[in-house]
Tab-separated table of C-alpha atoms (C1' of nucleotides) in Angstrom:
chain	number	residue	atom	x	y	z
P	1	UNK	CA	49.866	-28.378	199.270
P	2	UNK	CA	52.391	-26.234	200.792
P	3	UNK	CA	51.403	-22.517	202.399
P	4	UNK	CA	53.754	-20.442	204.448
P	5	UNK	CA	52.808	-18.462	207.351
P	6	UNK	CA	54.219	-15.974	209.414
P	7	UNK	CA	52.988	-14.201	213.043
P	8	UNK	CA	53.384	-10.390	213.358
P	9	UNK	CA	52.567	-7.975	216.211
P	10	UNK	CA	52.840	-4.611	214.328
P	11	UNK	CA	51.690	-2.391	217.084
P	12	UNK	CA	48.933	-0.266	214.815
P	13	UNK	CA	48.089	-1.452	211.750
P	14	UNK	CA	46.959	1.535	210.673
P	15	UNK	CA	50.021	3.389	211.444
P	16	UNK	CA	52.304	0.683	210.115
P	17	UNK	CA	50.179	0.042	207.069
P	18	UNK	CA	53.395	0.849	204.812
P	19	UNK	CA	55.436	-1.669	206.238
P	20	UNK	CA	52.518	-4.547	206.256
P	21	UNK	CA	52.205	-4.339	202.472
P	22	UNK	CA	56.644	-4.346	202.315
P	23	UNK	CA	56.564	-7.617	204.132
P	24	UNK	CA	53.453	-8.948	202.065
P	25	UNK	CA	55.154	-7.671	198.877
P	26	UNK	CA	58.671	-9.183	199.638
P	27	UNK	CA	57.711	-12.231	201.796
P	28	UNK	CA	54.302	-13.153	200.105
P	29	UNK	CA	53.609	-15.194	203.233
P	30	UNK	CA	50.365	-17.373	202.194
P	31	UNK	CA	48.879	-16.336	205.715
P	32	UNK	CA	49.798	-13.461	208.130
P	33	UNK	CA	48.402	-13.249	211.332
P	34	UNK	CA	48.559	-9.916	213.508
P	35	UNK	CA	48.614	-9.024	216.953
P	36	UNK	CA	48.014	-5.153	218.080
P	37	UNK	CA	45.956	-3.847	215.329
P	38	UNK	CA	44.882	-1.415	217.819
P	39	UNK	CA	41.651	-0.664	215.127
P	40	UNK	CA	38.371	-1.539	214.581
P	41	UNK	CA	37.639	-4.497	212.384
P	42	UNK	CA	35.833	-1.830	209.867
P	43	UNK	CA	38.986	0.442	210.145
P	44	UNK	CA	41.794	-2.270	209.089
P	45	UNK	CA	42.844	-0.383	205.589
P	46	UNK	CA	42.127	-3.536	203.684
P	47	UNK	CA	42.490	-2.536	200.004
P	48	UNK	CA	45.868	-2.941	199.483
P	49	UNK	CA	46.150	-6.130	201.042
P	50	UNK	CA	43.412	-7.295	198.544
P	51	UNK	CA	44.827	-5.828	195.657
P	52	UNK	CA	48.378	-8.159	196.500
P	53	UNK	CA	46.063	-10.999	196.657
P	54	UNK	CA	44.995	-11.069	200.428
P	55	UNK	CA	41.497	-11.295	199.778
P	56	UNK	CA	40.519	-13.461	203.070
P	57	UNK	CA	40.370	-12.087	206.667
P	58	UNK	CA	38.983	-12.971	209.674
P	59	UNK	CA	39.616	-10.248	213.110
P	60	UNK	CA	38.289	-8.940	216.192
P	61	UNK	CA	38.994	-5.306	216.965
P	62	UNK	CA	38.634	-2.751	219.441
P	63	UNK	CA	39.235	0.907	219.249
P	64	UNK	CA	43.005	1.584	220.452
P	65	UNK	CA	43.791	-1.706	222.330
P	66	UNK	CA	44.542	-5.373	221.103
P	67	UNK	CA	43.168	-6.337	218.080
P	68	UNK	CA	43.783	-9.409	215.617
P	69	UNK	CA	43.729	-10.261	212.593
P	70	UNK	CA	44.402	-13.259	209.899
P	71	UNK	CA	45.107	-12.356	206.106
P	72	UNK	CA	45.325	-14.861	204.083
P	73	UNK	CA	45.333	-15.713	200.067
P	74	UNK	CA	44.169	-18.947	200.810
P	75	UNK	CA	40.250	-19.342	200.896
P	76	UNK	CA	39.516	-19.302	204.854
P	77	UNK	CA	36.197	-19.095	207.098
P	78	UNK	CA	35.882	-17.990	210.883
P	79	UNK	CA	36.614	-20.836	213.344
P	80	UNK	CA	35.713	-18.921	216.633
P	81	UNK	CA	37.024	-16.180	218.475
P	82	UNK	CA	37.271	-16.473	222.175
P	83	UNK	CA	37.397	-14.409	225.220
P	84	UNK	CA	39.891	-15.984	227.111
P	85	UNK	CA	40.115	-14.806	231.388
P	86	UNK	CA	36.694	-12.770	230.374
P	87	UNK	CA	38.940	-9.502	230.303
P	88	UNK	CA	36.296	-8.238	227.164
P	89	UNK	CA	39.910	-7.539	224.756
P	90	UNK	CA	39.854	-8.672	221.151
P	91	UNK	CA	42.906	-11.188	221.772
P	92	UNK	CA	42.072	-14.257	219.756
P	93	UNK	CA	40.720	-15.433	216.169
P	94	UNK	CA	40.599	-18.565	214.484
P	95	UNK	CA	40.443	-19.447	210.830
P	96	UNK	CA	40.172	-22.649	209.051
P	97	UNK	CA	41.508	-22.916	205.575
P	98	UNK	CA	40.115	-25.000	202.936
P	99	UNK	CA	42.776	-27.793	203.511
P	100	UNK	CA	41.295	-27.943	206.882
P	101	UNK	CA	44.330	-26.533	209.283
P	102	UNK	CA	42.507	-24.288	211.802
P	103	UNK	CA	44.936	-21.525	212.608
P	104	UNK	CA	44.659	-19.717	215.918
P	105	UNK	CA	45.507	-16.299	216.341
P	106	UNK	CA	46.444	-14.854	220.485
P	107	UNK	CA	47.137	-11.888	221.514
P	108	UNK	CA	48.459	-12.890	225.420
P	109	UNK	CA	48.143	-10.157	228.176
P	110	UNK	CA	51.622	-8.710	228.613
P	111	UNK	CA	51.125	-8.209	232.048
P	112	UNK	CA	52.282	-5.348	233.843
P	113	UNK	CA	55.393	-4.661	235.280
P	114	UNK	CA	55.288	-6.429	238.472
P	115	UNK	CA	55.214	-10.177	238.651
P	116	UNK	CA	52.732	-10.688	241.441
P	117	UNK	CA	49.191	-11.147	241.144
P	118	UNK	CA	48.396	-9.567	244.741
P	119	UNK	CA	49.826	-6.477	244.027
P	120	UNK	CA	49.670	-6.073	239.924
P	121	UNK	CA	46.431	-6.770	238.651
P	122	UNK	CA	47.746	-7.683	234.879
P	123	UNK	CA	50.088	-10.117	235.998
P	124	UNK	CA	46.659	-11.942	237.581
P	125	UNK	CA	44.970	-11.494	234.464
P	126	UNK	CA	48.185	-12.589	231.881
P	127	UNK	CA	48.370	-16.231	234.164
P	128	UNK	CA	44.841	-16.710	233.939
P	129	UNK	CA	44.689	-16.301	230.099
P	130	UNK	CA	47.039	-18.752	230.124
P	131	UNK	CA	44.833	-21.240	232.274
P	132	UNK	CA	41.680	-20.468	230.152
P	133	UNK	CA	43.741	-21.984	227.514
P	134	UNK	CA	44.876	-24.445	228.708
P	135	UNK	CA	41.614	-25.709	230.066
P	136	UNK	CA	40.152	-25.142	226.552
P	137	UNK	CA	42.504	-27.543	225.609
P	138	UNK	CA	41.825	-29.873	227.934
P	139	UNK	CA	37.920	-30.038	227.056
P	140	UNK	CA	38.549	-30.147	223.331
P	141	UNK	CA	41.710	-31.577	221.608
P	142	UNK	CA	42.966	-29.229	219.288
P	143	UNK	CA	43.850	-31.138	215.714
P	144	UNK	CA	45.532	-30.153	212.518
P	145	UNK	CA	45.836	-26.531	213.880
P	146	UNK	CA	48.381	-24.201	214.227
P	147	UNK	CA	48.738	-21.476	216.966
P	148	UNK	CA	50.888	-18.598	216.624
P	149	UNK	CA	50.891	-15.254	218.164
P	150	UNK	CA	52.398	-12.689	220.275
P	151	UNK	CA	52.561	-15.039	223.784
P	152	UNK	CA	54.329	-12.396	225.747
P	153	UNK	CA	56.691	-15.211	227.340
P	154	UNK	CA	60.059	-16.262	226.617
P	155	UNK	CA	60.221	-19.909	228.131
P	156	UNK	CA	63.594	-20.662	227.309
P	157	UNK	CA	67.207	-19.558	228.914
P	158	UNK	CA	68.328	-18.775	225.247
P	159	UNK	CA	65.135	-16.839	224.547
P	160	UNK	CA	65.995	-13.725	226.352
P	161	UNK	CA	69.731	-11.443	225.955
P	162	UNK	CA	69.973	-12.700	229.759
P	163	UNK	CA	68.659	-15.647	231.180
P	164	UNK	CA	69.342	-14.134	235.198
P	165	UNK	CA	69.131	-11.067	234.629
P	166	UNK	CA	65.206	-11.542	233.641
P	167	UNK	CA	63.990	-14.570	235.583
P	168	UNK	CA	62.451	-11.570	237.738
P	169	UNK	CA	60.827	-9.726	234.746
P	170	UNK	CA	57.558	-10.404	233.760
P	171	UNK	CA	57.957	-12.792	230.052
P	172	UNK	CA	60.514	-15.113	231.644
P	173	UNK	CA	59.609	-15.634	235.492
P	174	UNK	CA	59.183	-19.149	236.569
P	175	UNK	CA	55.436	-19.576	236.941
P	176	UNK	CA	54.844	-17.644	233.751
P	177	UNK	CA	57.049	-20.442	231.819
P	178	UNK	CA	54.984	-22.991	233.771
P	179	UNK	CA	51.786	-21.317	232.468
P	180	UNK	CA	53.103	-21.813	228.692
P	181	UNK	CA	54.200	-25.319	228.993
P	182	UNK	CA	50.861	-26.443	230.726
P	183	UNK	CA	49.150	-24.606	227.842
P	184	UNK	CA	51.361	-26.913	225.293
P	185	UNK	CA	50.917	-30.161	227.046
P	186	UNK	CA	47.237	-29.888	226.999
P	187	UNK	CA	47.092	-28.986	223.981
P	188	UNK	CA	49.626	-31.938	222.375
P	189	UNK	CA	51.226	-28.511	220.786
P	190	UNK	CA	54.672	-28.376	219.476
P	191	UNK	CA	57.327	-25.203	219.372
P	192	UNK	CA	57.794	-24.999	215.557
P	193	UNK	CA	59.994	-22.483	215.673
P	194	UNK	CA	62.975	-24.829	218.065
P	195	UNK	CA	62.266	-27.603	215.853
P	196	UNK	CA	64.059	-25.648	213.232
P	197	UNK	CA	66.293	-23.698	214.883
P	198	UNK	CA	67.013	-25.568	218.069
P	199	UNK	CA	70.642	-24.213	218.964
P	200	UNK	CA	71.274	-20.561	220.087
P	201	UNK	CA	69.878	-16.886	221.043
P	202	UNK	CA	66.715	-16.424	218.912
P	203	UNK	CA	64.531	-13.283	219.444
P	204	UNK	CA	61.409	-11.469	217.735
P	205	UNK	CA	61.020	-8.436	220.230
P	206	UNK	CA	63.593	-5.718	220.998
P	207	UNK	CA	62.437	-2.849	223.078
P	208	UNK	CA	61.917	0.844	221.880
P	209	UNK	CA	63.685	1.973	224.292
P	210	UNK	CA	67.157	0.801	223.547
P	211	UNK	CA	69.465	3.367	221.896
P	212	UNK	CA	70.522	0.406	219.620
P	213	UNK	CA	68.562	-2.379	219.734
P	214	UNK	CA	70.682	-4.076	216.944
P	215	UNK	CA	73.841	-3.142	218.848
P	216	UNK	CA	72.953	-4.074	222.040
P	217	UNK	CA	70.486	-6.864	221.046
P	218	UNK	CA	68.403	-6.800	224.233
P	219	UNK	CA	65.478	-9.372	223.009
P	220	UNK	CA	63.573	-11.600	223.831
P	221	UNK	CA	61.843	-14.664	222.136
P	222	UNK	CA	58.098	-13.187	222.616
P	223	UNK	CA	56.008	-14.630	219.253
P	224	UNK	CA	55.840	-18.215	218.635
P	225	UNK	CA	54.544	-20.771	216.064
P	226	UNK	CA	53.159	-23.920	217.185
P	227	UNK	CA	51.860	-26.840	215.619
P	228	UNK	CA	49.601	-29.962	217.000
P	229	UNK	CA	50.910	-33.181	216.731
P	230	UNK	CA	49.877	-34.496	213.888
P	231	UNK	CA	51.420	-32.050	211.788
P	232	UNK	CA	54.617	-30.996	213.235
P	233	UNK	CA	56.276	-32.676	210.765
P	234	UNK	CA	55.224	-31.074	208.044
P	235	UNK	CA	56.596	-27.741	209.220
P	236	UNK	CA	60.010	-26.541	208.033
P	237	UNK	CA	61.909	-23.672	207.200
P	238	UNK	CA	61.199	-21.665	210.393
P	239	UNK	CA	63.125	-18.077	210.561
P	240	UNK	CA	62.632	-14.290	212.112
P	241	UNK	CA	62.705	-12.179	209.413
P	242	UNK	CA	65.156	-9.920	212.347
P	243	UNK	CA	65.596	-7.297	209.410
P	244	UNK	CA	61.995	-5.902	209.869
P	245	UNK	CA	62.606	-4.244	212.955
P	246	UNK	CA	64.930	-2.064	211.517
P	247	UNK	CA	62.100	-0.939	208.891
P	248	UNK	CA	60.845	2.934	208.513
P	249	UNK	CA	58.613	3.379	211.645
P	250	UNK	CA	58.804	-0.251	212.812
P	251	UNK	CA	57.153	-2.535	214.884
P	252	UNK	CA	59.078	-3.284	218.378
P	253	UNK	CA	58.451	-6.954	216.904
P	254	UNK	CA	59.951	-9.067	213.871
P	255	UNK	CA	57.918	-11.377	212.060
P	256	UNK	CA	58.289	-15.426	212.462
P	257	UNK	CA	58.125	-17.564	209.392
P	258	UNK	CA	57.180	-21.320	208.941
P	259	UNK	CA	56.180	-23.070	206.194
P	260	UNK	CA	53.976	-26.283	206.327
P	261	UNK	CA	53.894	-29.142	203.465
P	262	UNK	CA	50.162	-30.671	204.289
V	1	DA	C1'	69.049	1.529	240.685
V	2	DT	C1'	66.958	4.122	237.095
V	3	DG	C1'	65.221	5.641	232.862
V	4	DG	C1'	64.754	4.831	228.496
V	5	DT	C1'	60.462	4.952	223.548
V	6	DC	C1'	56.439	4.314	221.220
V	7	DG	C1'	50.932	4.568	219.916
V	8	DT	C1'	46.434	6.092	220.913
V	9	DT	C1'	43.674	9.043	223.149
V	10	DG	C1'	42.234	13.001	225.190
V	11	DC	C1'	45.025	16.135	228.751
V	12	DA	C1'	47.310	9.218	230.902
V	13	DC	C1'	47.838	4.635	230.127
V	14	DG	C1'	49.381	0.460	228.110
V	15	DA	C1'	53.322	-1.883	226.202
DNA sequence: ATGGTCGTTGCACGA
């Protein structure tokens, strides 16, 4: 069986409802997963993702914050939804599907503006997400699962526009990146997405605020796809589908892609 | 060094 699956923060899903059922109707991932629904659960408009054959979902909501979702066409159950640093945020779902691949969904704290956890709160709260995971994956070894999400880091040089520039901003500072690869070693997780596309600047966020974010292609590598172990190599065919973010009313994020042969 | 843009909510805050 082969599915594909791609990761998504669309910053509303309510809003950007138009542009979810363009990449389901062009795309036809087999499974999308959300961050930044910014909706309750009961709010997601879900009958136009059923009627192009997304007729599974599993979420967590909250009204105007966070939020995730998974959409899938594949049958899929619940596989747990934590609350990772106890910050009370809808940030993280799990489904299983019926060939047994749990697929986790996170939502990571962004983290404020100021890298230091004694004098910005968020930044505290973003590393200790992190270490919640890991732990988790410490206790319990994750297998034939799949994590994807918006991560909010960038952990490598050609991740961001400028590797200098933003080893002082908060997605690529040192201890952030050390955060993100503890979280992968305990959790025997590999980067999908740089075992297809290894070589060069690759990005999935580009600010709002830009006058041109195509032009001046200030991004940074922010939503990831990861796969345990004993799958990795069945993933292939990674890309960012960069397009997107020039859509009607976008998403400051592109989608990421993979597709998995289990 | 600064300001720049969105979305949701309620008359700011988070990203």
């Amino acid at each position: 069986m082969s599915f594909s699956l791609a990761t998504w923060n669309i910053n509303s899903v309510r809003l950007r409802e138009p542009i979810v059922l363009k990449l389901l109707g062009e795309e036809a991932p087999d499974v999308l997963c959300l961050q930044e629904c910014k909706s309750p659960v009961d709010k997601i408009p879900l009958e136009g993702f059923q009627a192009l054959g997304y007729t599974h979902m599993v979420a967590r909501g909250q009204k105007g914050y966070n939020g995730v979702a998974i959409l899938s066409k594949i049958p899929m159950i619940e596989a747990g939804a934590e609350d990772f640093a106890q910050l009370g945020h809808a940030r993280h779902i799990a489904g299983r599907l019926e060939n047994g691949v749990t697929i986790h969904n996170h939502y990571v704290p962004a983290g404020g503006d100021v890298p230091d956890r004694d004098v910005n709160e968020k930044f505290g709260q973003k590393l200790d997400y992190l270490t919640d995971m890991r732990d988790a994956f410490r206790a319990s070894a994750p297998e034939k699962s799949i994590l994807v999400g918006d991560l909010n880091i960038a952990p490598r040089e050609d991740d961001v526009w400028d590797h200098k520039k933003l080893l002082k901003i908060v997605s690529h500072t040192p201890i952030e990146v050390d955060h993100f690869n503890q979280v992968m070693e305990a959790g025997d997780w590999h980067d999908v997405t740089r075992a297809d596309i290894p070589e060069g600047l690759l990005y999935s966020w580009w600010s709002y605020r830009a006058k041109d974010w195509d032009a001046a292609d200030k991004g940074r590598r922010l939503d990831h796809v990861w796969a345990t172990g004993d799958i990795k190599a069945a993933a292939h065919s990674s890309r960012v589908l960069r397009h997107a973010r020039g859509w009607e009313k976008p998403s400051d994020h592109a989608p990421v892609f993979a597709t998995f042969d289990l």
